[in-house]
C-alpha positions as a printed Julia matrix, in Angstrom:
152×3 Matrix{Float64}:
 -34.85   17.17  -31.43
 -32.93   16.28  -28.3
 -31.24   13.33  -26.89
 -33.18   10.09  -26.64
 -34.19    8.87  -23.22
 -31.82    5.87  -23.41
 -28.88    8.06  -24.44
 -29.75   10.49  -21.66
 -29.77    7.64  -19.12
 -26.37    6.45  -20.33
 -25.02    9.98  -20.06
 -26.38   10.33  -16.5
 -24.87    6.99  -15.48
 -21.51    7.96  -16.96
 -21.58   11.26  -15.05
 -22.48    9.46  -11.81
 -19.72    6.88  -12.33
 -17.19    9.64  -13.03
 -18.32   11.54   -9.94
 -18.03    8.4    -7.8
 -14.56    7.66   -9.12
 -13.5    11.24   -8.33
 -14.65   11.05   -4.71
 -12.28   10.3    -1.91
  -9.13   11.74   -3.41
  -6.73   12.52   -0.58
  -6.79   16.22    0.2
  -3.21   16.76    1.24
  -0.22   18.7     0.03
   1.56   15.45   -0.93
  -0.48   14.13   -3.83
   2.25   11.72   -4.86
   1.07    8.99   -2.46
  -2.32    7.34   -2.79
  -4.26    6.04    0.19
  -3.34    2.55   -1.01
   0.35    3.45   -0.96
   0.02    4.99    2.5
  -1.84    2.05    4.06
  -0.73   -0.98    2.05
  -2.68   -3.87    0.6
  -3.04   -5.74    3.89
  -5.05   -2.81    5.29
  -7.73   -3.23    2.6
  -7.98   -6.97    3.29
  -8.51   -6.17    6.98
 -11.07   -3.46    6.16
 -13.15   -5.74    3.92
 -12.95   -8.61    6.42
 -14.11   -6.34    9.25
 -16.93   -4.99    7.06
 -18.26   -8.48    6.29
 -18.04   -9.49    9.95
 -20.5    -6.66   10.53
 -22.69   -7.76    7.61
 -22.95  -11.26    9.12
 -24.57   -9.69   12.19
 -26.79   -7.18   10.38
 -30.46   -8.14    9.92
 -30.96   -5.66    7.07
 -27.83   -6.34    5.01
 -27.29  -10.07    5.48
 -30.38  -11.14    3.47
 -28.9    -9.34    0.43
 -25.94  -11.74    0.39
 -26.28  -15.42   -0.47
 -24.59  -17.25    2.42
 -22.35  -19.19    0.06
 -21.1   -15.95   -1.55
 -19.95  -13.92    1.47
 -16.29  -14.75    0.85
 -16.72  -13.89   -2.84
 -18.34  -10.59   -1.92
 -15.48   -9.89    0.49
 -12.94  -10.55   -2.28
 -14.78   -8.24   -4.67
 -14.96   -5.45   -2.08
 -11.25   -5.85   -1.34
 -10.37   -5.64   -5.04
 -12.58   -2.6    -5.51
 -11.18   -0.73   -2.51
  -7.6    -1.47   -3.5
  -8.28   -0.21   -7.01
 -10.33    2.8    -5.98
  -7.83    4.03   -3.42
  -4.9     3.92   -5.82
  -3.65    0.34   -5.95
  -3.55   -2.23   -8.73
  -6.65   -2.57  -10.9
  -7.64   -5.89   -9.34
 -11.38   -5.34   -9.7
 -11.12   -4.56  -13.41
  -8.82   -7.55  -13.93
 -11.16   -9.95  -12.14
 -14.64   -8.53  -12.81
 -14.45   -5.81  -15.46
 -15.54   -2.22  -14.9
 -17.04   -1.61  -11.43
 -20.47   -0.33  -12.6
 -21.53    0.03   -8.97
 -25.12    1.18   -9.49
 -25.79   -1.44  -12.13
 -24.36   -4.23   -9.98
 -26.55   -3.15   -7.05
 -29.78   -2.77   -9.05
 -31.1    -6.26   -8.2
 -31.03   -5.41   -4.49
 -33.5    -3.2    -2.67
 -31.15   -0.51   -1.4
 -33.32    1.65    0.81
 -32.34    4.51    3.09
 -32.34    1.99    5.95
 -29.99   -0.33    4.05
 -27.76    2.63    3.22
 -27.51    3.55    6.92
 -26.77   -0.04    7.93
 -24.09   -0.29    5.24
 -22.47    2.92    6.47
 -22.59    1.74   10.09
 -20.84   -1.51    9.11
 -18.24    0.39    7.12
 -17.59    2.89    9.91
 -17.14    0.02   12.35
 -14.79   -1.65    9.85
 -12.77    1.59    9.59
 -12.4     1.43   13.39
 -11.47   -2.26   13.47
  -8.93   -1.83   10.64
  -7.39    1.05   12.62
  -7.77    3.62    9.84
  -5.4     6.53   10.45
  -6.95    9.94   11.1
  -4.89   11.3     8.19
  -7.01    9.46    5.63
 -10.22    8.55    7.46
 -12.14   11.73    6.53
 -11.47   11.18    2.81
 -12.46    7.53    3.03
 -15.64    8.28    5.01
 -16.6    11.01    2.55
 -16.29    8.56   -0.33
 -18.26    5.83    1.46
 -21.02    8.25    2.42
 -21.44    9.5    -1.14
 -21.15    6.07   -2.7
 -23.74    4.61   -0.31
 -26.15    7.43   -1.17
 -25.6     6.83   -4.88
 -26.49    3.12   -4.5
 -29.96    3.86   -3.07
 -32.56    2.7    -5.53
 -35.78    2.53   -3.49
């Protein structure tokens, strides 16, 4: 008979999550250092802060964030980025598994929202002074992750 629709959906989500978690791995001959180890924790705090400064000025993204939760969203992004790029598992410790698509389902993530999110993140990469040695890997991850979050 085949796999049920619900089981198939779970399988697809697991494959997407695995693919997202595999993105952004540094492509260098020295695989012993993660991006987190190369840049340090303070970098990720600066990156998330710069990102949310952009969100505060963005007419498409800002309505998705309750005003009283911008600092909470910034904390969650910081934890996720630290964890994703090879640091401590702060997101898992504070929020559980990332489940990015599921957490973004309540929001209308259109192609326009995706482009605005990427523009804010690229600006944040500039403001945080992301080194050229890791920027391509980080941009590749953000581009793929943003595309995966589109739900409309």
